[in-house]
Coordinates of C-alpha atoms and ligand atoms in Angstrom, one line a residue:
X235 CA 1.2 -4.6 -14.0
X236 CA 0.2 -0.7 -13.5
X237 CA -0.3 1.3 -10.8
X238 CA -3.3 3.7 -10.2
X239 CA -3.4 6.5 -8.1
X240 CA -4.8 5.3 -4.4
X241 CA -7.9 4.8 -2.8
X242 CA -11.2 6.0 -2.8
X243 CA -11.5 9.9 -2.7
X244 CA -12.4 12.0 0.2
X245 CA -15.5 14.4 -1.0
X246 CA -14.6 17.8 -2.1
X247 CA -16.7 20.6 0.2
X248 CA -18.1 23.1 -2.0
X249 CA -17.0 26.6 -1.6
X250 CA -19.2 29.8 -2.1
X251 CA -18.5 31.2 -5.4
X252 CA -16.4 34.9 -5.5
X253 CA -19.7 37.1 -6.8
X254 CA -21.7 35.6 -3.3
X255 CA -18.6 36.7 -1.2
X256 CA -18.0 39.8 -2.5
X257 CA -21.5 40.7 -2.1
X258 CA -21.4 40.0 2.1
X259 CA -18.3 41.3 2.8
X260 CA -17.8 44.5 4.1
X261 CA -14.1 46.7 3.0
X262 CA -12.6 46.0 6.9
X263 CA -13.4 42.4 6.4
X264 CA -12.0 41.8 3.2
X265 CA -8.6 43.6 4.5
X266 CA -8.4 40.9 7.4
X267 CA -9.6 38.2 5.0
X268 CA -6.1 39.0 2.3
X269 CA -4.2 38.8 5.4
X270 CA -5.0 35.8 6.3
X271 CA -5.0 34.1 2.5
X272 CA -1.4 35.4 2.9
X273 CA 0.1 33.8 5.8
X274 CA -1.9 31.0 5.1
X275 CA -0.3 30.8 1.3
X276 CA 3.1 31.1 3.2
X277 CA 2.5 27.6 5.6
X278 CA 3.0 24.2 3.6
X279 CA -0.5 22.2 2.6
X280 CA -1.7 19.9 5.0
X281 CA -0.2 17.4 2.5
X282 CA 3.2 18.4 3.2
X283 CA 2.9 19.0 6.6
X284 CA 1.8 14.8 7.0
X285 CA 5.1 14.1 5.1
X286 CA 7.0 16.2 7.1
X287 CA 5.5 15.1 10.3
X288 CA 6.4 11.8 9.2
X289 CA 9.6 12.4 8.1
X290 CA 10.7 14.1 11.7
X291 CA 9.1 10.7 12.8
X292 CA 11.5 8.2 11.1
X293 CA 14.4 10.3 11.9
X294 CA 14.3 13.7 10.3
X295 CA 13.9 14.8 6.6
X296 CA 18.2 15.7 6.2
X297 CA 18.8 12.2 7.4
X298 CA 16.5 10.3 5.2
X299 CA 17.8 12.6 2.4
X300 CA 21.0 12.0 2.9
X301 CA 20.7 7.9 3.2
X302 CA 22.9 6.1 0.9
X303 CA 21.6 2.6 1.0
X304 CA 19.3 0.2 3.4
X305 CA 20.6 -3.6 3.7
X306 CA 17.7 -5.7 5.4
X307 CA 17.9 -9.5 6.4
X308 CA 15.5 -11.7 7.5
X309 CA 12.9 -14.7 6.6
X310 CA 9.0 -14.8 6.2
X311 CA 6.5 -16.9 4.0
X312 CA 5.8 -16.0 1.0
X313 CA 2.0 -18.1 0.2
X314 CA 0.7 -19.3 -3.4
X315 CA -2.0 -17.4 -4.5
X316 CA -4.8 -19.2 -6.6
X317 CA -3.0 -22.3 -5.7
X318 CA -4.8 -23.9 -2.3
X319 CA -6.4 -27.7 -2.8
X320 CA -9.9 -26.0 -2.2
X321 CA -10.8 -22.5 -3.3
X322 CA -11.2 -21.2 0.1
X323 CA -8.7 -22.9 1.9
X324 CA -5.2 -21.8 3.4
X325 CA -2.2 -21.2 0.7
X326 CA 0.4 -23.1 0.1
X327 CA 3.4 -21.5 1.5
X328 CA 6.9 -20.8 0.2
X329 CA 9.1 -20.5 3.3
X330 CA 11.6 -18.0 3.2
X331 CA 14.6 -19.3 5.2
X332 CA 17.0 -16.6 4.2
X333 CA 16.1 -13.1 2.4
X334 CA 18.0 -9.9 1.8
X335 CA 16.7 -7.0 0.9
X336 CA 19.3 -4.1 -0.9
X337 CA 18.1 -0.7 -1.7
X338 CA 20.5 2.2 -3.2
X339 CA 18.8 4.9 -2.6
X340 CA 20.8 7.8 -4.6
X341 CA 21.0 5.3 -7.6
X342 CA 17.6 4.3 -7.6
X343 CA 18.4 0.1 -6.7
X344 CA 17.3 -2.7 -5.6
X345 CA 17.8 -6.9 -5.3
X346 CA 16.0 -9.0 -3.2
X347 CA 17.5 -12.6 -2.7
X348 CA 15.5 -15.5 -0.9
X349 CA 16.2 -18.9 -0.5
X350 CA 12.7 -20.8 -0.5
X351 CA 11.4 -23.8 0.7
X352 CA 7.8 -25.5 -0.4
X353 CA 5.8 -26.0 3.2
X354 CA 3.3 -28.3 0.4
X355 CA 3.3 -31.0 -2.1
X356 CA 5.5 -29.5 -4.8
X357 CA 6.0 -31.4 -8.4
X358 CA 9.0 -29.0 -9.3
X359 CA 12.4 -28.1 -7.4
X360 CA 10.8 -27.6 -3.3
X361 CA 13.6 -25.7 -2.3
X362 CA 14.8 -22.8 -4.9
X363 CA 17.3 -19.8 -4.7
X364 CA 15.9 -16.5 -6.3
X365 CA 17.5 -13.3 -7.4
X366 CA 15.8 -10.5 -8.4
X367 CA 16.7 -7.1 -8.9
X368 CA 16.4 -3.4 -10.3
X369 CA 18.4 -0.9 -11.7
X370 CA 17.1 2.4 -12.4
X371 CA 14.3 0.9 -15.4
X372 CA 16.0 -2.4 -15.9
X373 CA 14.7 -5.5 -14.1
X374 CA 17.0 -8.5 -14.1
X375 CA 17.2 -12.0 -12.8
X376 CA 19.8 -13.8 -11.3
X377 CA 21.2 -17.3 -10.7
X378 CA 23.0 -18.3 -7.5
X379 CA 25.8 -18.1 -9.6
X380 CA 25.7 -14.4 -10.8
X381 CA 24.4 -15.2 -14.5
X382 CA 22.3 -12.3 -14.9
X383 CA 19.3 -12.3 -17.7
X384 CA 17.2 -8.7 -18.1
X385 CA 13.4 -9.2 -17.1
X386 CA 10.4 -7.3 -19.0
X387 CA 9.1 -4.0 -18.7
X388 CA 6.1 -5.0 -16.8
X389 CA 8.8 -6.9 -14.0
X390 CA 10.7 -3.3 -14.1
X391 CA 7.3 -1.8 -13.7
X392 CA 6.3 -3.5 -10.5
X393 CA 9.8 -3.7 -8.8
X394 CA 9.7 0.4 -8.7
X395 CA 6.6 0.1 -7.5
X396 CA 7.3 -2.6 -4.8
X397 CA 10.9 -0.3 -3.7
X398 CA 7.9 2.1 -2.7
X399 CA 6.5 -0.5 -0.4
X400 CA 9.2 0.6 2.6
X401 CA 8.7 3.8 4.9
X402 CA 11.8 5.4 4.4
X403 CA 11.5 5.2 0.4
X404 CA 7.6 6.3 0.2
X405 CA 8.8 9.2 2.1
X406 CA 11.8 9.7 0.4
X407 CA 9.9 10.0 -2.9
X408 CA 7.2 12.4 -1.3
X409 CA 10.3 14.7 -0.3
X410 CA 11.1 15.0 -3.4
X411 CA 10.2 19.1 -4.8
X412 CA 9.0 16.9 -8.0
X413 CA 6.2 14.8 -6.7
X414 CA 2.7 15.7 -6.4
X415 CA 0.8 15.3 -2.9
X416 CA -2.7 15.1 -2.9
X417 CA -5.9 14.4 -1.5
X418 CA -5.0 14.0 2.4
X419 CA -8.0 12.4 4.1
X420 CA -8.3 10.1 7.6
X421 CA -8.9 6.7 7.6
X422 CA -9.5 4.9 11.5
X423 CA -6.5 6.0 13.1
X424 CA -4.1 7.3 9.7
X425 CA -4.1 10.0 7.7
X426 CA -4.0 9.1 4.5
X427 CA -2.6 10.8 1.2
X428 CA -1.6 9.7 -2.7
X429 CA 1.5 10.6 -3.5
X430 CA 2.8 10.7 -7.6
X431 CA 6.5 10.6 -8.1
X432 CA 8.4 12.1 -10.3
X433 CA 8.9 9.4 -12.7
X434 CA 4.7 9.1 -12.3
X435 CA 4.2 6.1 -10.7
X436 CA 1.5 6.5 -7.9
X437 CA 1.0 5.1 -4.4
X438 CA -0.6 5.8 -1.4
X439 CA 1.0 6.4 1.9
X440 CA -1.1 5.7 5.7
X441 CA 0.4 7.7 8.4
X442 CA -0.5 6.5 12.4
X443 CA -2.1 9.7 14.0
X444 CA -0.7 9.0 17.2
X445 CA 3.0 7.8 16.8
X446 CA 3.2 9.6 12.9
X447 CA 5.2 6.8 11.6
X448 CA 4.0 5.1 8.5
X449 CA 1.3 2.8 8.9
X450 CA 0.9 1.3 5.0
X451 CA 1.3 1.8 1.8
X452 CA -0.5 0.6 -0.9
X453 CA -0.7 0.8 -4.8
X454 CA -3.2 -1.1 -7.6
X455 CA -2.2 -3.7 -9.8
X456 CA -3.8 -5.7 -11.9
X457 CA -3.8 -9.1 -11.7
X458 CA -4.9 -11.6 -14.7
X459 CA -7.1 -13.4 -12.7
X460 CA -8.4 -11.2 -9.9
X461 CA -8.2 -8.0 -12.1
X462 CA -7.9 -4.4 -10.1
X463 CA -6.5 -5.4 -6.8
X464 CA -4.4 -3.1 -4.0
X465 CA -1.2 -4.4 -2.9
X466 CA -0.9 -3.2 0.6
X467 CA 2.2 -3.6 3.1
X468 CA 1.4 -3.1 6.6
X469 CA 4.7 -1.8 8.4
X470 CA 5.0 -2.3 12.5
X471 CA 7.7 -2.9 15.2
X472 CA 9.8 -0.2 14.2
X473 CA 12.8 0.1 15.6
X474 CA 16.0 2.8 16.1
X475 CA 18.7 1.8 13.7
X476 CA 21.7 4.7 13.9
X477 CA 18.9 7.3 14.8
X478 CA 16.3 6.2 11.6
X479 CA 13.4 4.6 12.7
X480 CA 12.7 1.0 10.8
X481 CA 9.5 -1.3 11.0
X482 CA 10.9 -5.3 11.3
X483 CA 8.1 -6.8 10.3
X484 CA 6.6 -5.9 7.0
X485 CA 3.3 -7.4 5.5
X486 CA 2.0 -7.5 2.4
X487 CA -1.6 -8.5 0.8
X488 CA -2.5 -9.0 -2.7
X489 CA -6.3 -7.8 -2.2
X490 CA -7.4 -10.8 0.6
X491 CA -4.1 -12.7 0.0
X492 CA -1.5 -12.7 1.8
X493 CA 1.6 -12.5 -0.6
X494 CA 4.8 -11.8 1.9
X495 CA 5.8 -11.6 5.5
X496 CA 8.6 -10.7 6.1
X497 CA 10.9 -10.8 9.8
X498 CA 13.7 -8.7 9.9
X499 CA 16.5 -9.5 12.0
X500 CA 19.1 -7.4 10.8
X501 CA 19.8 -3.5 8.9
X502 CA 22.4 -2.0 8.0
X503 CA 22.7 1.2 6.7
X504 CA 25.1 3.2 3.9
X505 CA 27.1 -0.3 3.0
X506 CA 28.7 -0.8 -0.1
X507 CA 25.8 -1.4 -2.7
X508 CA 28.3 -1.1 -5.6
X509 CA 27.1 -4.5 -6.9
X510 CA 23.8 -3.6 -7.3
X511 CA 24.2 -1.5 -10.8
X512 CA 24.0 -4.3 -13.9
X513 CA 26.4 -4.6 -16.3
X514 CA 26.4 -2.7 -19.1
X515 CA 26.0 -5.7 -21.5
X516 CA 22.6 -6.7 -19.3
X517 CA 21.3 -3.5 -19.7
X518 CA 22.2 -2.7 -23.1
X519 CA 20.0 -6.1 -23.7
X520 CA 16.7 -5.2 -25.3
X521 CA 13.9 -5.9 -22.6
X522 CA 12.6 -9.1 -23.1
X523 CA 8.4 -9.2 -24.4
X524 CA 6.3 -11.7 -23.9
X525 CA 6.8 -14.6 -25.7
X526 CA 4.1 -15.1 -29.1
X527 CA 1.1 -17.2 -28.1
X528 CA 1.8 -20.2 -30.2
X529 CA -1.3 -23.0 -30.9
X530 CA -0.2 -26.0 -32.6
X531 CA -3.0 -28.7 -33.7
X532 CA -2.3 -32.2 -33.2
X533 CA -4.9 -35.0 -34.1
X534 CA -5.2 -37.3 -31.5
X535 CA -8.2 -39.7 -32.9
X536 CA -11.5 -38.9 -34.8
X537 CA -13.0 -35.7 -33.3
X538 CA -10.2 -34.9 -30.8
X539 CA -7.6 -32.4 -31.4
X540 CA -4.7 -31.5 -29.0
X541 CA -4.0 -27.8 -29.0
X542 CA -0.6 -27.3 -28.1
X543 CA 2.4 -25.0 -28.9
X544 CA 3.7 -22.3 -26.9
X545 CA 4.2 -22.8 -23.4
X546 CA 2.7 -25.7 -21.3
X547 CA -0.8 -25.5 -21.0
X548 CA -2.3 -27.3 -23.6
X549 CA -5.9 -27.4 -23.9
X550 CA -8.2 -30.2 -26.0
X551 CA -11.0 -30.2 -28.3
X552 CA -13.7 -32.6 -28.9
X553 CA -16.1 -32.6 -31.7
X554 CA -20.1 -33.9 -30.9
X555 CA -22.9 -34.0 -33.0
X556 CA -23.7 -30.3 -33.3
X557 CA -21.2 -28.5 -31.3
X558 CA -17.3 -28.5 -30.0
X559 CA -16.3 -28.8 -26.2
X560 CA -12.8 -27.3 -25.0
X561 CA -11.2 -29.0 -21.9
X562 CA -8.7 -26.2 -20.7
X563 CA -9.0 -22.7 -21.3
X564 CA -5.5 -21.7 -19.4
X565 CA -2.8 -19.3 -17.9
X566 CA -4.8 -16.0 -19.3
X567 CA -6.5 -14.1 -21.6
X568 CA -4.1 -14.1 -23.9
X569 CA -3.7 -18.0 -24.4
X570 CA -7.4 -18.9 -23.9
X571 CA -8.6 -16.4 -26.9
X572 CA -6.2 -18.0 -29.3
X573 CA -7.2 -21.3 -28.4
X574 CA -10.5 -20.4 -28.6
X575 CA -10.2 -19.0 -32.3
X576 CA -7.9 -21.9 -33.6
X577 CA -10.5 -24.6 -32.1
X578 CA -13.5 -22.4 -33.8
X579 CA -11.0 -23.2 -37.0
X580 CA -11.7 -27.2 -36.7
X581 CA -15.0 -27.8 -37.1
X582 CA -17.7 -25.7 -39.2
X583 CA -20.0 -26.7 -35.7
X584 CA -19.7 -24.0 -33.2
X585 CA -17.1 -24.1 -30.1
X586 CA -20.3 -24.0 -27.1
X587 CA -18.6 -25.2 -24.1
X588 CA -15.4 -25.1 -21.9
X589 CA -14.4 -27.3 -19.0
X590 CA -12.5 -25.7 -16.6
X591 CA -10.3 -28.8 -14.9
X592 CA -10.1 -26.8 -11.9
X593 CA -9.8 -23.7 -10.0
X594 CA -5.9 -22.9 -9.5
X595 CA -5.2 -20.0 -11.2
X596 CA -3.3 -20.8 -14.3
X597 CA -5.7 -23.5 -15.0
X598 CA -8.9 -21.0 -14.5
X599 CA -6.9 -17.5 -16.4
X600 CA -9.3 -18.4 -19.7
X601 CA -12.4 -18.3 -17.4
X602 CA -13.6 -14.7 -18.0
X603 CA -12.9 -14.6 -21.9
X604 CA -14.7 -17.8 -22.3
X605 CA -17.6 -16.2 -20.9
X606 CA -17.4 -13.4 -22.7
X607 CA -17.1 -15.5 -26.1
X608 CA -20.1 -17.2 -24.9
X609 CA -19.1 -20.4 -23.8
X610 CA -21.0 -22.3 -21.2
X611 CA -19.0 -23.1 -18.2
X612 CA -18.7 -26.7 -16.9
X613 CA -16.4 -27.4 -13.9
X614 CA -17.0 -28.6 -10.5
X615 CA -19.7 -27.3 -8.2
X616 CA -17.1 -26.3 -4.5
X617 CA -15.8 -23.8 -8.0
X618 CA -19.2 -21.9 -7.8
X619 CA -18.9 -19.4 -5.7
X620 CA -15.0 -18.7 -6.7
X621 CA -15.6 -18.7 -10.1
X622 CA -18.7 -16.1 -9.6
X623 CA -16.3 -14.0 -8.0
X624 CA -13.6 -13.9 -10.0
X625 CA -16.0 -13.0 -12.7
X626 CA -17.5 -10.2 -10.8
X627 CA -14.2 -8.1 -9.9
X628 CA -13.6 -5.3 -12.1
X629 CA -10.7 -5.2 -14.7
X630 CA -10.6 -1.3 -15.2
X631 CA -6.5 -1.0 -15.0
X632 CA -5.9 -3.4 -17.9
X633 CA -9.9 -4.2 -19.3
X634 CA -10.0 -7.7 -20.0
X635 CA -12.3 -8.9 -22.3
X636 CA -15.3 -9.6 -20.2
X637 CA -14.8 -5.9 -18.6
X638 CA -15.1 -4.7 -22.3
X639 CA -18.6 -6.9 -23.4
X640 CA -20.0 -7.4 -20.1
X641 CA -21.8 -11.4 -20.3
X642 CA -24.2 -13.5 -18.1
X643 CA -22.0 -16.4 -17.3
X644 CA -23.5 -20.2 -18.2
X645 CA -22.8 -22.9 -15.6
X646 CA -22.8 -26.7 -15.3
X647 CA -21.9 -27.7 -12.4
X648 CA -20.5 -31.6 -11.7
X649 CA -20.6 -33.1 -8.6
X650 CA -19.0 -36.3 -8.8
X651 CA -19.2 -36.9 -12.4
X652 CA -20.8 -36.4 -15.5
X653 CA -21.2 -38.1 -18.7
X654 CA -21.3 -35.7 -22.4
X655 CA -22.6 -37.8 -24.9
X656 CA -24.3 -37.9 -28.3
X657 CA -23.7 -40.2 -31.4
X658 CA -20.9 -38.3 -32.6
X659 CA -18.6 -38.1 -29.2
X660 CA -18.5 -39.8 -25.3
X661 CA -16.9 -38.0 -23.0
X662 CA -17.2 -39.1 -19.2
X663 CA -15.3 -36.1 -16.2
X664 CA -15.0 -37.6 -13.2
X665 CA -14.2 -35.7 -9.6
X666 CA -10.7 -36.3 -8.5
X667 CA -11.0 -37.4 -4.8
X668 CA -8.8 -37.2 -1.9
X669 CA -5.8 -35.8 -3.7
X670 CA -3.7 -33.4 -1.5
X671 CA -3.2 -30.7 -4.1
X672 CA -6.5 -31.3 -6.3
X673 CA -9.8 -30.6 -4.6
X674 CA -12.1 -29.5 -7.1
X675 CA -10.3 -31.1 -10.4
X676 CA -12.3 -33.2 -13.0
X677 CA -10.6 -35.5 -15.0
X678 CA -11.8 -37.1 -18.5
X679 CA -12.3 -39.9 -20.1
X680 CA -12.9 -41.4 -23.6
X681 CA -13.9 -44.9 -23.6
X682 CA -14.1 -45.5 -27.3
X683 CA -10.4 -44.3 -27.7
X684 CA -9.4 -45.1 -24.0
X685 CA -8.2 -41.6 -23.6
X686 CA -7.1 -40.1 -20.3
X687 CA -7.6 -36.2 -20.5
X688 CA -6.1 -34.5 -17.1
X689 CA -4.6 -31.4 -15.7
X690 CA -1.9 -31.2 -12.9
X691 CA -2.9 -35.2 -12.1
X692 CA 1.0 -36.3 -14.0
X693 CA 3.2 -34.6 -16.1
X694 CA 6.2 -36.9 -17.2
X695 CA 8.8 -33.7 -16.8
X696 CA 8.0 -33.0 -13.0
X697 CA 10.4 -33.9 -10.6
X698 CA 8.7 -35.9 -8.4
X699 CA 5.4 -37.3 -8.5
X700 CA 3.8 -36.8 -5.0
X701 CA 0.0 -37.1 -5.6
X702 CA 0.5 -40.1 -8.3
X703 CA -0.4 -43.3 -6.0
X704 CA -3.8 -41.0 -5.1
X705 CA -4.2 -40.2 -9.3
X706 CA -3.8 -44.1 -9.8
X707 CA -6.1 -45.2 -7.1
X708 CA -8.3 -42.6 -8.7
X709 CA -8.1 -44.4 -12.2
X710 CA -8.8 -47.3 -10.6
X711 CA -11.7 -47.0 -8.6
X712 CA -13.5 -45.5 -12.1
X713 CA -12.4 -48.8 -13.3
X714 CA -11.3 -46.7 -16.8
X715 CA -8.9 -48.8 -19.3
X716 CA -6.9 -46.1 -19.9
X717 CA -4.2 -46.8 -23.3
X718 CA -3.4 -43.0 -23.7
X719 CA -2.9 -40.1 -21.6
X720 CA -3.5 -36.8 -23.7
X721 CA -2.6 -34.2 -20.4
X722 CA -2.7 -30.2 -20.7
X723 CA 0.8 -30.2 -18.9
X724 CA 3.9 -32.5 -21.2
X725 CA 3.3 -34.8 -23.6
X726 CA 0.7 -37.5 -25.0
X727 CA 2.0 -40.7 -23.5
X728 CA 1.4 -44.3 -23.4
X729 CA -0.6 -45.0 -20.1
X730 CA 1.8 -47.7 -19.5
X731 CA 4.6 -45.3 -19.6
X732 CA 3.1 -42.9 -17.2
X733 CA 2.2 -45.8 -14.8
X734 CA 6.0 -46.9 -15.0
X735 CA 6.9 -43.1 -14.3
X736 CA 5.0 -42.9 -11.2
X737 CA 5.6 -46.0 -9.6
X738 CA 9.6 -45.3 -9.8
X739 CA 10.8 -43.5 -7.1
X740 CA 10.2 -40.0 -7.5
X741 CA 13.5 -37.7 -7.7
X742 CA 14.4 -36.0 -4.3
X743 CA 14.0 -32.5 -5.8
X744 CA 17.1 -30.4 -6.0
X745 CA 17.9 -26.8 -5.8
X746 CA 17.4 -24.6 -8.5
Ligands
ZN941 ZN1 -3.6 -27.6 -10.1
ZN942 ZN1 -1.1 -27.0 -13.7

């Protein structure tokens, strides 16, 4: 993820040129007008005044200067994003039972711990421990244990970013003699202004006109999915802690999402933070990249193809008379073009159409570069207006490919099912109904092979199988004679197997 410098910029006022001033000012006036340039080139900007305002505020610039560390407890909710039943329903939410929050201020650290637990119908571990941390430019990841693994340069990118999210370290980084101030404007009740630290990374910081605390601050990202969004925490009920001034409660929104809440119950200030730095051997470790996009082709029967690989979204292809349909263009970008290209590989017919199974994000990620290849969109209808959206928001911070070739989207819309046929292919997507995860997912199926083609309805690795009495009454009521399932998440399986996996009882999920 990057960051951007702030919001939207206040208007410059244009100033009379020096030949037009010269020309109206008498010698007196000009005398007075270099004395006043002069003290006023002696007084701070107005930039620097706001940071020093707010600085006296929280406690006084010396003492957040000379803070060592902050030690923050507390819980919250951290919600799901792109992963609600319908696309404009409430998130799922990860309830935080226990967080701590560890800054080192001189050393430039941080590590957040939370212990989770999934308020919705989870297929993987529902309650999970998490560890992750910053050091300097190395991100790392820990398990309840200790066992420490270094995290990418895009983790390391946004965890500097995200230590800026707190009042006392926006305006720590604003003190700093290195880091630009600019462009102070007012926004309701805040003055507003975009400060770039030394090490470049850019924020904006919301000061409250009347009590001069921070208000916000807030920084764009880009996110695969939404594109260019601003990540804004919301700071309020500050309190005295040892003379510094500390919000408790600290919100923060992913553009209209809510990403974390967070409560605070307890600070500390200047404790021992010596186990924050990471061992040499971790840091010494080169920063882990992404992973290659792998896409493996297995046959599955004449004219379908399983597209597997790398990862666990697999997509499939199905040859018709004149054309190729993909069912799953997944995760993002990078996934969906290479699936794209290696089905455009199969078949000298032309790849025309993707079904999107359904909206949750790493099931709808492909959605803007299939549209920018050219393929015709089929999914269910409650996706409309979602989908139009996502394909809408601008990608400027990392251009995607539909930011670069801008490309009339092509719809078909399902209702409760449809039926692709020609002499070559049958393919028949029905609605899943009533499931309490899946609201808008189509299913497929191919009678001639008795092939079940599904997303997120079963995948034999999950640890539990909440939704798969709902999936089987689903099968049912279509009255499909199912022999295979060929899903985008595990493996192809014999339908008997994956009956035999549900029915069992499903494995009271652990911690991880
Ligand atoms: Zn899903
Ligand atoms: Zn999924």
């Amino acid at each position: 993820m990057y960051a951007v410098s702030g919001f939207s910029r206040t208007k410059k006022t244009a100033l009379a040129g020096p030949k037009e001033t010269e020309s109206l000012m008498t010698r007196a006036q000009a005398l007075v007008l270099v004395t006043v340039f002069a003290g006023a080139c002696s007084s701070p900007p107005p930039e620097r005044t706001l940071i020093d305002v707010a600085a006296t505020a929280l406690g006084g610039a010396d003492r957040i200067r000379s803070l060592k560390a902050i030690a923050l407890t507390g819980s919250g909710s951290a919600p799901n994003a792109g992963q609600n039943r319908m696309p404009d329903d409430e998130l799922p939410v990860w309830k935080v039972t226990e967080f701590t929050r560890t800054i080192d201020l001189a050393n430039s650290r941080t590590r957040v711990r939370q212990l989770r637990e999934a308020q919705f119908q989870f297929a993987g571990a529902t309650v999970q421990r998490t560890v992750q941390g910053l050091d300097g430019d190395v991100a790392y990841n820990a398990t309840p244990d200790g066992t420490m693994t270094r995290a990418g340069e895009a983790a390391a990118r946004e965890r500097r970013i995200e230590l800026l999210h707190h009042p006392i370290t926006a305006v720590r980084a604003a003190l700093d003699p290195a880091a630009k101030i600019t462009n102070l404007r007012a926004e309701g009740n805040d003055q507003l202004i975009d400060i770039t630290t030394a090490k470049g990374d850019a924020i904006t910081l919301a000061v409250d006109q009347s009590t001069h605390l921070p208000s916000r601050v807030m920084s764009m990202s880009d996110n695969a999915n939404m594109g260019d969004v601003a990540i804004v925490t919301t700071f309020t009920d500050y309190q005295d802690v040892e003379g510094v001034k500390l919000p408790r409660r600290l919100r923060t929104m992913m553009d209209k999402y809510l990403q974390m809440e967070s409560m605070i119950s307890n600070t500390a200030l200047d404790g021992d933070t010596s186990d924050l730095e990471v061992p040499a051997s971790v840091k010494a470790a080169p920063a882990p990249t992404p992973p290659p996009v792998v896409v493996n082709v297995e046959p599955v029967s004449k004219g379908i193809w399983w597209l597997a690989g790398s990862g666990n979204h697999r997509s499939i292809v199905f040859e018709f008379d004149d054309h190729l349909t993909l069912y799953e263009v997944p995760l993002n970008e990078a996934r969906s073009k290479a699936v794209i290209d290696k089905a455009r590989t199969l078949s000298t017919k032309p790849l025309t159409t993707a079904i999107v199974s359904h909206h949750h994000f790493d099931h709808s990620g492909g959605l803007r570069v299939a549209v920018a290849e050219g393929l015709t969109i089929v999914t269910h209808r409650d996706n409309e207006a979602f989908f139009k959206d996502l394909l809408a928001r601008p990608h400027t911070i990392v251009p995607d490919a539909l930011q670069m070739k801008p490309t009339p989207a092509k719809f078909e819309f399902v209702d409760d099912h449809l039926t692709l046929k020609d002499s070559s292919m049958e393919v028949q997507l029905y609605h899943l109904l009533d499931n309490p995860r899946e609201g808008t997912n189509l299913f497929a199926y191919v009678p001639r092979d008795r092939i079940l083609v599904q997303a997120d309805l079963y995948d034999a690795s999950w640890n539990q199988h909440l939704w798969g009495e709902n999936v089987l009454a689903n099968l049912a009521q279509r009255k499909l004679k199912i022999e295979r399932d060929v899903p985008v998440h595990g493996v192809i399986e014999p339908f008997d197997q994956m009956v035999k996996t549900i029915k069992a009882k499903p494995t009271i999920a652990g911690t991880n």
